[in-house]
Coordinates of C-alpha atoms in Angstrom, one line a residue:
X1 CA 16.4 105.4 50.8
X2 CA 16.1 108.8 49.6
X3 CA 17.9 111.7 51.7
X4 CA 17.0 114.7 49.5
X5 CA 15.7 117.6 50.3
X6 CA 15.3 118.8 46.8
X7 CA 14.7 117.8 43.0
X8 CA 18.3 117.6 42.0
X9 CA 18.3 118.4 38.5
X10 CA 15.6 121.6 39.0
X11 CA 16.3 124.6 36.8
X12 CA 17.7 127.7 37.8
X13 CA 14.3 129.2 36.4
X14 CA 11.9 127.1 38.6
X15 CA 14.6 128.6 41.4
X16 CA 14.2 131.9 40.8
X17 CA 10.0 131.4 40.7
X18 CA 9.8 129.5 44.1
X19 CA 12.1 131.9 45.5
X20 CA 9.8 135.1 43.9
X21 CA 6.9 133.3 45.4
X22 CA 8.5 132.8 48.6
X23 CA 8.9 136.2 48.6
X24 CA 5.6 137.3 47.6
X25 CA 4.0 135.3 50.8
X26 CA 6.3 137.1 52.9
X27 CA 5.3 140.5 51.9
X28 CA 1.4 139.5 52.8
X29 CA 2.8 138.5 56.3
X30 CA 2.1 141.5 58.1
X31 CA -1.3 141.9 56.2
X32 CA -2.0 138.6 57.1
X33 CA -1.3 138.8 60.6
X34 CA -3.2 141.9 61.5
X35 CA -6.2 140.3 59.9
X36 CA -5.4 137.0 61.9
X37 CA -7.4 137.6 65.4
X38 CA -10.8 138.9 63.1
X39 CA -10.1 135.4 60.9
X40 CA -10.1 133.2 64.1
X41 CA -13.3 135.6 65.8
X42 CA -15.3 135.5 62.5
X43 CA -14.9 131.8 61.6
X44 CA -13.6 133.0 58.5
X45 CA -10.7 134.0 56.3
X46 CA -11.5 137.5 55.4
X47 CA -12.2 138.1 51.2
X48 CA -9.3 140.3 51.1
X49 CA -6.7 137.7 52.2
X50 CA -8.0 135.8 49.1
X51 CA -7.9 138.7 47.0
X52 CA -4.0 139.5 48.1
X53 CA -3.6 136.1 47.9
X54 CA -4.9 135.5 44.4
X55 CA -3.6 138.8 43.3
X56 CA 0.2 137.4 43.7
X57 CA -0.9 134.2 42.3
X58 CA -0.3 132.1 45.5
X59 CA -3.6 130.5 44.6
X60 CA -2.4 129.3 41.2
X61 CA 0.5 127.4 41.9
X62 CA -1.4 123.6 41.2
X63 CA -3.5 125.1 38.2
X64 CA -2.1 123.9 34.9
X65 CA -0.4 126.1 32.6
X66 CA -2.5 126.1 29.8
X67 CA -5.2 127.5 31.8
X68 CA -2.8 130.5 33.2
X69 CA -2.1 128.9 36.1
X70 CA 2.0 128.3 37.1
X71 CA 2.0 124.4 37.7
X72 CA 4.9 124.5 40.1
X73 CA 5.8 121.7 42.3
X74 CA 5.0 120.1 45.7
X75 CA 8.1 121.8 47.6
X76 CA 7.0 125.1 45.9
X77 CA 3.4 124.8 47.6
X78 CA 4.7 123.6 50.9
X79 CA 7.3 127.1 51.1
X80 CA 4.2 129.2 50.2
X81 CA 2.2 127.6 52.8
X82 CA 5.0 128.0 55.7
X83 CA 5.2 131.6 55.3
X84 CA 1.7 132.2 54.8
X85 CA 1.5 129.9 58.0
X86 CA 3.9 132.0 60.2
X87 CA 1.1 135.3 59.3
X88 CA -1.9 133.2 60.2
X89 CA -2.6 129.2 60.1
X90 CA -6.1 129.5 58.4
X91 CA -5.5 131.4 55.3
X92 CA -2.4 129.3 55.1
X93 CA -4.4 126.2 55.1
X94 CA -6.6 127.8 52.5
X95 CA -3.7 128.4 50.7
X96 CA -2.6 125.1 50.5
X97 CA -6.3 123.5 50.3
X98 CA -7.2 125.3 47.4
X99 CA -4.0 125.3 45.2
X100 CA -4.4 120.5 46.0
X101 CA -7.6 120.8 45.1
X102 CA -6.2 122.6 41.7
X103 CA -4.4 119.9 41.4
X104 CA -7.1 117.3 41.7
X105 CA -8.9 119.3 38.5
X106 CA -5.2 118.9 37.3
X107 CA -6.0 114.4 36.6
X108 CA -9.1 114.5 35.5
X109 CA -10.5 114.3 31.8
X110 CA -9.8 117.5 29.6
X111 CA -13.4 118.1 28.8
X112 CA -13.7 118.3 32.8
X113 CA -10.8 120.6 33.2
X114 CA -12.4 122.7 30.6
X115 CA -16.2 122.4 32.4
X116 CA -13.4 124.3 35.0
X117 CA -11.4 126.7 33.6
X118 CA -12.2 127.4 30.0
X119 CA -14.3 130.2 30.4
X120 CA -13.6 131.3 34.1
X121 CA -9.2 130.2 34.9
X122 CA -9.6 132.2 38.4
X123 CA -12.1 129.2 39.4
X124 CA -11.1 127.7 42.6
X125 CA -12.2 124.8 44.0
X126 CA -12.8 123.3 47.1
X127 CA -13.1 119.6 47.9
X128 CA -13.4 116.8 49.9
X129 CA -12.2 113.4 49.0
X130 CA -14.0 111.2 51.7
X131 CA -16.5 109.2 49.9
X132 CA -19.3 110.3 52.3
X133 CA -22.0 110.6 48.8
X134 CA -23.3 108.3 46.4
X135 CA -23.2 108.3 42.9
X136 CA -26.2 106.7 40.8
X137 CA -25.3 105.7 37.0
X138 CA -27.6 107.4 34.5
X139 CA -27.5 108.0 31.1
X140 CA -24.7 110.5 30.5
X141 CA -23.3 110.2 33.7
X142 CA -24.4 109.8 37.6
X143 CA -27.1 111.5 40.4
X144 CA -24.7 112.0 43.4
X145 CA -26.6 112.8 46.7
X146 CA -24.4 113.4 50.1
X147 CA -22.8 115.5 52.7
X148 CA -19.8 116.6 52.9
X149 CA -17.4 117.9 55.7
X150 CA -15.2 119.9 56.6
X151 CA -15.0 121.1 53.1
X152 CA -11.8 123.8 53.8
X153 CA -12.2 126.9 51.5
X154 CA -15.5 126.4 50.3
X155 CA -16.3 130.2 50.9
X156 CA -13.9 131.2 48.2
X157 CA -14.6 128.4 45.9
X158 CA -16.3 128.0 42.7
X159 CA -16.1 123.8 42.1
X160 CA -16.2 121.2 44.9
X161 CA -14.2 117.8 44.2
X162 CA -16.6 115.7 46.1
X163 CA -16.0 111.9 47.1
X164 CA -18.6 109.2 46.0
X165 CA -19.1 105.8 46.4
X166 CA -21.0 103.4 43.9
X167 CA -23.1 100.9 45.0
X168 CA -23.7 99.8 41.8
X169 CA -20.2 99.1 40.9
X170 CA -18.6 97.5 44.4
X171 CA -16.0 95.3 43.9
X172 CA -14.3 97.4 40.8
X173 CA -11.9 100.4 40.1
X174 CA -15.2 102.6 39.7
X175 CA -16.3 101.6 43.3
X176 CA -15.1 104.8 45.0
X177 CA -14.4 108.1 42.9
X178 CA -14.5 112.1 43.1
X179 CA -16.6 114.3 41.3
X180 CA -16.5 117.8 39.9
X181 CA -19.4 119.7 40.7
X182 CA -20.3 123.5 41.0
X183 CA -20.4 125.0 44.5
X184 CA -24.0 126.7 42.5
X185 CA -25.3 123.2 42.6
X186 CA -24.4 122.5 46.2
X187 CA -25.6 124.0 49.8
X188 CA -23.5 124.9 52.1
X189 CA -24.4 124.0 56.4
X190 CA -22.6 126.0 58.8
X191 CA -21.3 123.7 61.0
X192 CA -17.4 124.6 61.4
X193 CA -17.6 125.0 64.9
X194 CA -13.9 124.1 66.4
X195 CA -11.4 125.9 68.6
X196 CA -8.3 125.2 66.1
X197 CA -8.4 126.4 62.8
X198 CA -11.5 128.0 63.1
X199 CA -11.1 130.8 60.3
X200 CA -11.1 128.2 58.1
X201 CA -14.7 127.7 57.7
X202 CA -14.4 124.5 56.9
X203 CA -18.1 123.5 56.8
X204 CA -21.1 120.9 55.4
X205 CA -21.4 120.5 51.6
X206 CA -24.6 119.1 50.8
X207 CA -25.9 118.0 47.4
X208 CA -29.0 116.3 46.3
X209 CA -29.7 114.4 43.2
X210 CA -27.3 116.3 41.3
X211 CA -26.4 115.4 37.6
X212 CA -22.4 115.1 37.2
X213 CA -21.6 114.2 33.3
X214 CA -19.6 110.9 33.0
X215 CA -16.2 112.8 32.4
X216 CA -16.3 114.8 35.9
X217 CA -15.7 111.3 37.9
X218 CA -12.6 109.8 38.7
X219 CA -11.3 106.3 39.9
X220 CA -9.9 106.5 43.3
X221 CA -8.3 103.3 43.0
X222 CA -6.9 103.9 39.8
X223 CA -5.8 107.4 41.3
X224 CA -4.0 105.8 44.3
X225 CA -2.5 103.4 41.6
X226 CA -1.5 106.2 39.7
X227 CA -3.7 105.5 36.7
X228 CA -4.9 109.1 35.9
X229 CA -7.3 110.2 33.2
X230 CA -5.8 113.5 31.8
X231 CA -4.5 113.2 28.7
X232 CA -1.5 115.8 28.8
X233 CA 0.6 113.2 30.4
X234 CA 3.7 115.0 29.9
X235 CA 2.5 117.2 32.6
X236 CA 5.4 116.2 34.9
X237 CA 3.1 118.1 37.8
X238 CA -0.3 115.9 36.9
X239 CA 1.9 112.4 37.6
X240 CA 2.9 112.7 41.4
X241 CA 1.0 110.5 43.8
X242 CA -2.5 111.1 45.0
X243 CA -1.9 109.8 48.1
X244 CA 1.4 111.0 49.8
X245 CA 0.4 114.6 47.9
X246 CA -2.7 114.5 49.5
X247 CA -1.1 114.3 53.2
X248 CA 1.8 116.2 52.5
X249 CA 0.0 119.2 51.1
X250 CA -1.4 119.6 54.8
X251 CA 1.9 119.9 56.4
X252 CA 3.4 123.8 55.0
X253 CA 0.7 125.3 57.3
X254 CA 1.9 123.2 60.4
X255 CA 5.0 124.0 59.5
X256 CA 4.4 127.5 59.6
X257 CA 2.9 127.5 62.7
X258 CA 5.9 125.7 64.2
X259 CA 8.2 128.6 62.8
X260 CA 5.8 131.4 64.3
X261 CA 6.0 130.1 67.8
X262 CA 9.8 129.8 67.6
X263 CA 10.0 133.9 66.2
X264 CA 7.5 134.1 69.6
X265 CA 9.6 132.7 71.8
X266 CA 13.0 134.3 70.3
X267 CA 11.2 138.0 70.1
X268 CA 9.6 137.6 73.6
X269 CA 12.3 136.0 75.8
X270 CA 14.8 139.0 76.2
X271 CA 11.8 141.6 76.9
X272 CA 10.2 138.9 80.0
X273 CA 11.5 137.9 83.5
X274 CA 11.4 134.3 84.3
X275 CA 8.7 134.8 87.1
X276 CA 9.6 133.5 90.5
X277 CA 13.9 133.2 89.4
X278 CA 16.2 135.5 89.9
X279 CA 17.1 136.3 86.1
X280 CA 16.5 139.5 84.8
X281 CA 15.2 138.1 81.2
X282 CA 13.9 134.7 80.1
X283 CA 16.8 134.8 77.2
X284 CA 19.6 134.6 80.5
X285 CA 17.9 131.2 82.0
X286 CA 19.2 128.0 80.4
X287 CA 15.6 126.8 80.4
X288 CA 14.0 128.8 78.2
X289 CA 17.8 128.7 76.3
X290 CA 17.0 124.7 75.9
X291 CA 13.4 124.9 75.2
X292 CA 14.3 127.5 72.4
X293 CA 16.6 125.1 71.1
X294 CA 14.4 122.1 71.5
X295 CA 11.9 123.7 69.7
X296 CA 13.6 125.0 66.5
X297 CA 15.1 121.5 66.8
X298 CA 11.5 120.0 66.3
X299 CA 10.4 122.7 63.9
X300 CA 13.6 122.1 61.7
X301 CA 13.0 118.3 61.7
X302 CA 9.5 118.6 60.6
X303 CA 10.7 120.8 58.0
X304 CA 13.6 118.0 56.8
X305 CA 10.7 115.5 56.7
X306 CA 8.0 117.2 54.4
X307 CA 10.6 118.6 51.9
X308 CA 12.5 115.0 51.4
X309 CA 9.0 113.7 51.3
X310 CA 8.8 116.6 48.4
X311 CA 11.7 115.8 46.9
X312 CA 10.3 112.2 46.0
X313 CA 7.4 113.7 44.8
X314 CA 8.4 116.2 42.8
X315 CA 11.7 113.7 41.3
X316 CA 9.5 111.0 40.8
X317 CA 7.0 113.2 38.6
X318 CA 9.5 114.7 36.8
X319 CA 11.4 111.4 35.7
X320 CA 8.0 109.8 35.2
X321 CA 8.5 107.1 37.7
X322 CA 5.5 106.5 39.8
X323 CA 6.8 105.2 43.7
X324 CA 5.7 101.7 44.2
X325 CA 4.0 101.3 47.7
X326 CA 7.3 101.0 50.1
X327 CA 8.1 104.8 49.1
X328 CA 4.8 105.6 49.2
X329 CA 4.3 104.8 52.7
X330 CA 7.6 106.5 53.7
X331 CA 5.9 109.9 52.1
X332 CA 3.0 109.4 54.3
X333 CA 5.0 108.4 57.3
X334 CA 7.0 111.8 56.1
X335 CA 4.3 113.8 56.6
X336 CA 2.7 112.3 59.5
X337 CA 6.6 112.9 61.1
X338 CA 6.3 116.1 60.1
X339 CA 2.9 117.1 62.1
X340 CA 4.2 115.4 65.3
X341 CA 7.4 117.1 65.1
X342 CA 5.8 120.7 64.0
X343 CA 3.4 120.2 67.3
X344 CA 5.8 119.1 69.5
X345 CA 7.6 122.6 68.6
X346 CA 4.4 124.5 69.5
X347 CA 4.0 122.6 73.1
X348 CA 7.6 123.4 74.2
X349 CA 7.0 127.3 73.3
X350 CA 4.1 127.4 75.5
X351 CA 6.0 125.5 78.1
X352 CA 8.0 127.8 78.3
X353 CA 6.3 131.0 78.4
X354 CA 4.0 129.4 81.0
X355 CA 0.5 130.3 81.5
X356 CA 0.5 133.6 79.4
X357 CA 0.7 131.5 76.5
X358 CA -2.8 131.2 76.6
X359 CA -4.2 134.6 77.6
X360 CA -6.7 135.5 74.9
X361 CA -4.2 138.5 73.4
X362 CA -1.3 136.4 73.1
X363 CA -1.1 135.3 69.1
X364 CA 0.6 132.0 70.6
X365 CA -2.9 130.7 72.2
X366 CA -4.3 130.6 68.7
X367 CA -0.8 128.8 67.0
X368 CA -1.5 126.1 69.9
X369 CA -5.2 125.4 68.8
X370 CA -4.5 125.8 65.2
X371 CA -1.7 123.4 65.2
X372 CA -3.1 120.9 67.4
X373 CA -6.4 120.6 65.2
X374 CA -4.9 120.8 61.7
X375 CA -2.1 118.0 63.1
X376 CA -5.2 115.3 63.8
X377 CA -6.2 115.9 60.3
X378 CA -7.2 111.3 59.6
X379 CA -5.0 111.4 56.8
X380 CA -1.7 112.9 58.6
X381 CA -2.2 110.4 61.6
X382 CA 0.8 109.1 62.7
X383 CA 0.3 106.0 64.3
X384 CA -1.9 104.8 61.0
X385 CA 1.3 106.2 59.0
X386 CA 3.5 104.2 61.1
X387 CA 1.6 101.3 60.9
X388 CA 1.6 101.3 57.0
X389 CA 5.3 102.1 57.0
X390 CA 6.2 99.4 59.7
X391 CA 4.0 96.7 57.5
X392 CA 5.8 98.1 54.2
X393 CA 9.1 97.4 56.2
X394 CA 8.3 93.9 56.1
X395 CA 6.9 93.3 53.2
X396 CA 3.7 93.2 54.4
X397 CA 1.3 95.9 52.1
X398 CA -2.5 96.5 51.6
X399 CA -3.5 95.5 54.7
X400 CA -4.3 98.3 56.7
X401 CA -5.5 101.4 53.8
X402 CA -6.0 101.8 50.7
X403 CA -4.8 104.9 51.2
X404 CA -1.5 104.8 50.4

């Protein structure tokens, strides 16, 4: 069983880039934060968090290299989304949304990639990967008709990656697939209306009888398997795992939002009294001194989680070894342990500073709803992780998803 935190033979250059990216989110923090409160009112991450975030190439850091992008790696992304994450949860789940959804674009075919970035490499793309459309062979390719939701950044996107199913083909690798098609060619239903994560605008993608060329689909089964169709497979980013990537990208937001509540509590408790006690400041009372504890505690192990899960990732990519399904199911149970644990940090915060927590000018009120919407995300739940993991445990696999 793996216990690192890190890729243990990374370069001092890949280093000093995470760290410079690092870096680069925590200079938009204060930016980020101001325009917080207007994100959550306006159901919408403003454009100019995009821009600043694009402009310091935080939306960039799945995108292959040869299209400009800086194909990082999986603990890169998830340090990028926890600062952005402590400024405001929404344009950190942007953050992360967008750069995964890169990386999708990242395993398909390289006339695809092209159909992406060839002539426009600041494309971004949105996506979701539930198979809630249909895809109809024709000549050339398929007529996909569906909805889908909650399609996370499709505001600032370009391309949707868009899950199909093929009736035509049940029983085969080609059963269930994604598809690359232009946000041009889709409509977009407001119906994002939620009390967490609001400002990410994650609403309905609809598409009717579109035509998607044959080279813009790919195998989910043969993705989950790790059988990917780009050809640049020395691309040590392009052979991590769909699945375990696909939960754990979710997780730098969350933790984020564990870390902000913590600076709440530590900033707020010497400047409040502990109503209705006779200490002077909430820092003096061993109560809030526990919950502060307990809740770094939590926000630390839910850190430790999503960057061994990272480490696995981003080793096993490198060396070229693709996880069998026991280590697969760990990752997911990582990242599952991870929302539970970044959650659990929030709840204790607003324990502790009582019912102010949720007055409608206190930042922490919308760290509450953000974390406990993005932390029910299907593919982060953590009883279905645990059930996977437990089965793995013994030997038992496939049974419960294929999603693993």
């Amino acid at each position: 069983m793996s216990i690192s935190l890190d890729v243990p033979p990374i370069t001092d250059a890949a280093r000093e880039l995470r760290a410079d990216l690092v870096e680069r989110a925590a200079t938009l923090r204060p930016v980020l934060a101001d325009n917080a409160d207007v994100t959550d009112r306006d159901r919408g991450v403003p454009a100019k968090n995009i821009d600043a975030l694009a402009e310091a190439s935080l939306l960039s850091l799945m995108q292959p290299a040869r299209y400009g992008g800086l194909q990082t790696d999986f603990r890169t992304l998830l340090e990028v989304g926890r600062e952005v994450g402590r400024a405001c949860g929404s344009t950190a789940w942007l953050t992360s949304l967008l750069n995964a959804n890169a990386w999708f674009v990242g395993l398909f075919p390289a006339q695809a990639q092209d159909d992406v970035w060839a002539d426009t490499p600041h494309a971004r793309v949105a996506g979701v990967v539930t198979p809630s459309g249909t895809a109809r062979v024709v000549k050339g390719g398929y007529r996909v008709s569906g909805r889908w939701a909650p399609a996370s950044g499709c505001t600032h996107a370009d391309w949707a990656v868009l899950g199909v199913t093929r009736p035509d083909a049940e029983g085969t690798p080609d059963a269930v697939g994604i598809v690359l098609a232009p946000m041009a060619e889709l409509a977009v239903e407001d119906t994002w209306f939620v009390t967490g994560m609001r400002g990410t605008a994650s609403n309905t993608l609809v598409g009717e009888d579109l035509f998607v060329p044959a080279h813009r689909f790919h195998s989910i089964p043969d993705a989950v398997e790790g059988r990917y169709a780009t050809p640049f497979t020395g691309e040590a980013l392009y052979r991590a795992p769909f699945v375990p990537v696909t939960a754990l990208v979710l997780t730098g937001p969350q933790l984020g939002l564990a870390a902000a509540a913590v600076d709440l509590l530590i900033e707020r408790a010497p400047q409040r009294g502990l109503t209705l006690t006779g200490y002077a400041s909430q820092a003096e009372a061993p109560t809030i001194q526990l919950a502060a504890a307990n809740a770094a505690s939590h926000a630390d192990t839910a850190q430790l989680h999503a960057y061994r899960a990272a480490a696995d990732i981003d080793e096993g990519a490198r060396a070229g070894v693709f996880p069998d399904y026991d280590a697969r199911a760990r990752m997911r149970m990582d990242a599952g342990t991870a929302a539970v644990h970044a959650r659990e940090a929030v709840r204790i915060v607003c324990s502790a500073q009582g019912a102010s927590s949720f007055g409608e000018s206190n930042p922490l009120q919308r760290v509450w709803r953000d974390i406990e919407a993005a932390s029910r995300h299907a593919v982060l739940n953590p009883e279905v992780a645990a059930e996977i993991y437990g089965k793995s445990l013994f030997g038992i696999r496939g049974t419960v998803s294929a999603m693993v």
